[in-house]
């Protein structure tokens, strides 16, 4: 039986930190366990220029607990007015690690996103030339398309044509939720990778809707049927080098979730690593966890792995996970997929 896991300090390749009081409340939850995270730019207003990203990075660094070595890796929010030269300069200067494509209207704070892909073609060409990854929220926004089909349709209608039109563009299909998404990444060659969230590996749409509607299981892309979830798990534990962790931990204050029209987003940061340890253990794949959390993503993003380690163990009498954390922006419920999780992060070894 495995009862201790030592991983190189992990990376979260997709994280929402927000700003102000919410940032100060949630950042320590990621900075405790993770060495780096790729920070999503969907603030209000969004992070659209290199100067915006620099200023946001400063605010994140200022909100870190004293002594923390956590590194925020920044992204720009792609708009139809994005200047290719600004993107390339921001990447060259080490200010950004990627650019994020939100189809306009696809999700939280995506109104400034892209309506017509051809309008961002010069930016995509410049990114392909400079090797800057494009992170994609892969859902069509066509109201005629059923919400459970929006990812699969996006691949055919948008993602594949975009990649064919821009050879060499490096793409991360974010928070893959379907078998089709997994197949597309797997078969897509060295220029495409995919991130998987903790919640999409653990819940299906049935968990969200059967026996009562659970707003803290609602996110976008929405969880799909259990067969898709099983395909995600099989892919995660398979050790595929272009699939890695991006939690999409996305805090909203509880009143905004527990509402007649609740926000999309699941806050997983405090429990992400223990829940993954339990999942990989259940599938006899503990030896693959470090690749998923700490190595494959760094390789795709062409950065060295973190120094330092995290240790996970199964304490005899584990402290229960917090049901919610209090932030200056209100309480935020922590993801709880049900069932007991024996794993806890017990030690951080800095180097
Ligand atoms: O569930 C989600 N929440 N999906 C997204 O794409 C955005 C995120 C958020 O910012 O809350
Ligand atoms: Zn996200």
CSV table of N, CA and C and ligand atoms in Angstrom, one decimal, residues 16 18 42 102 107-108 137 175 218-221 248 250 252 264-266, ligand 1:
chain,number,residue,atom,x,y,z
A,16,UNK,N,-7.5,30.7,-11.6
A,16,UNK,CA,-8.2,32.1,-11.4
A,16,UNK,C,-7.9,32.6,-10.0
A,18,UNK,N,-8.4,36.1,-9.4
A,18,UNK,CA,-9.2,37.4,-9.2
A,18,UNK,C,-8.3,38.5,-8.7
A,42,UNK,N,-9.1,36.9,-16.9
A,42,UNK,CA,-10.5,37.3,-17.1
A,42,UNK,C,-10.9,38.2,-15.9
A,102,UNK,N,-10.8,33.4,-25.2
A,102,UNK,CA,-12.1,33.2,-24.8
A,102,UNK,C,-13.1,33.5,-26.0
A,107,UNK,N,-18.1,32.2,-21.3
A,107,UNK,CA,-18.0,32.0,-19.8
A,107,UNK,C,-17.8,33.3,-19.1
A,108,UNK,N,-17.5,33.2,-17.8
A,108,UNK,CA,-17.4,34.3,-16.9
A,108,UNK,C,-16.4,35.4,-17.5
A,137,UNK,N,-10.2,28.4,-24.4
A,137,UNK,CA,-11.5,27.9,-23.8
A,137,UNK,C,-12.3,27.4,-24.9
A,175,UNK,N,-9.0,22.7,-19.8
A,175,UNK,CA,-10.0,22.0,-19.1
A,175,UNK,C,-10.8,21.1,-20.0
A,218,UNK,N,-21.1,23.4,-10.4
A,218,UNK,CA,-21.3,24.0,-11.7
A,218,UNK,C,-20.1,24.8,-12.2
A,219,UNK,N,-19.7,24.5,-13.4
A,219,UNK,CA,-18.5,25.2,-14.0
A,219,UNK,C,-18.7,25.2,-15.5
A,220,UNK,N,-17.8,25.9,-16.2
A,220,UNK,CA,-17.8,25.8,-17.6
A,220,UNK,C,-16.4,25.4,-18.1
A,221,UNK,N,-16.2,24.5,-19.0
A,221,UNK,CA,-17.3,23.7,-19.6
A,221,UNK,C,-17.9,22.9,-18.5
A,248,UNK,N,-8.1,25.0,-13.0
A,248,UNK,CA,-9.2,25.9,-13.2
A,248,UNK,C,-10.0,26.3,-11.9
A,250,UNK,N,-11.6,28.3,-9.5
A,250,UNK,CA,-12.3,29.5,-9.9
A,250,UNK,C,-13.2,30.0,-8.8
A,252,UNK,N,-15.7,32.0,-6.5
A,252,UNK,CA,-16.8,33.0,-6.5
A,252,UNK,C,-17.3,33.0,-5.0
A,264,UNK,N,-20.5,30.3,-12.8
A,264,UNK,CA,-19.7,29.0,-13.1
A,264,UNK,C,-18.4,29.2,-12.5
A,265,UNK,N,-17.9,28.1,-11.8
A,265,UNK,CA,-16.6,28.1,-11.3
A,265,UNK,C,-16.6,27.2,-10.0
A,266,UNK,N,-15.5,26.4,-9.9
A,266,UNK,CA,-15.4,25.5,-8.7
A,266,UNK,C,-14.0,25.8,-8.1
B,1,LIG,O1,-16.2,27.6,-14.5
B,1,LIG,C1,-15.6,28.4,-14.9
B,1,LIG,N1,-15.2,29.5,-14.2
B,1,LIG,N2,-15.2,28.4,-16.2
B,1,LIG,C2,-14.5,29.4,-16.8
B,1,LIG,O2,-14.2,29.3,-18.0
B,1,LIG,C3,-14.3,30.7,-16.1
B,1,LIG,C4,-14.2,30.4,-14.6
B,1,LIG,C5,-14.3,31.7,-13.8
B,1,LIG,O3,-13.6,32.7,-14.2
B,1,LIG,O4,-15.1,31.7,-12.9
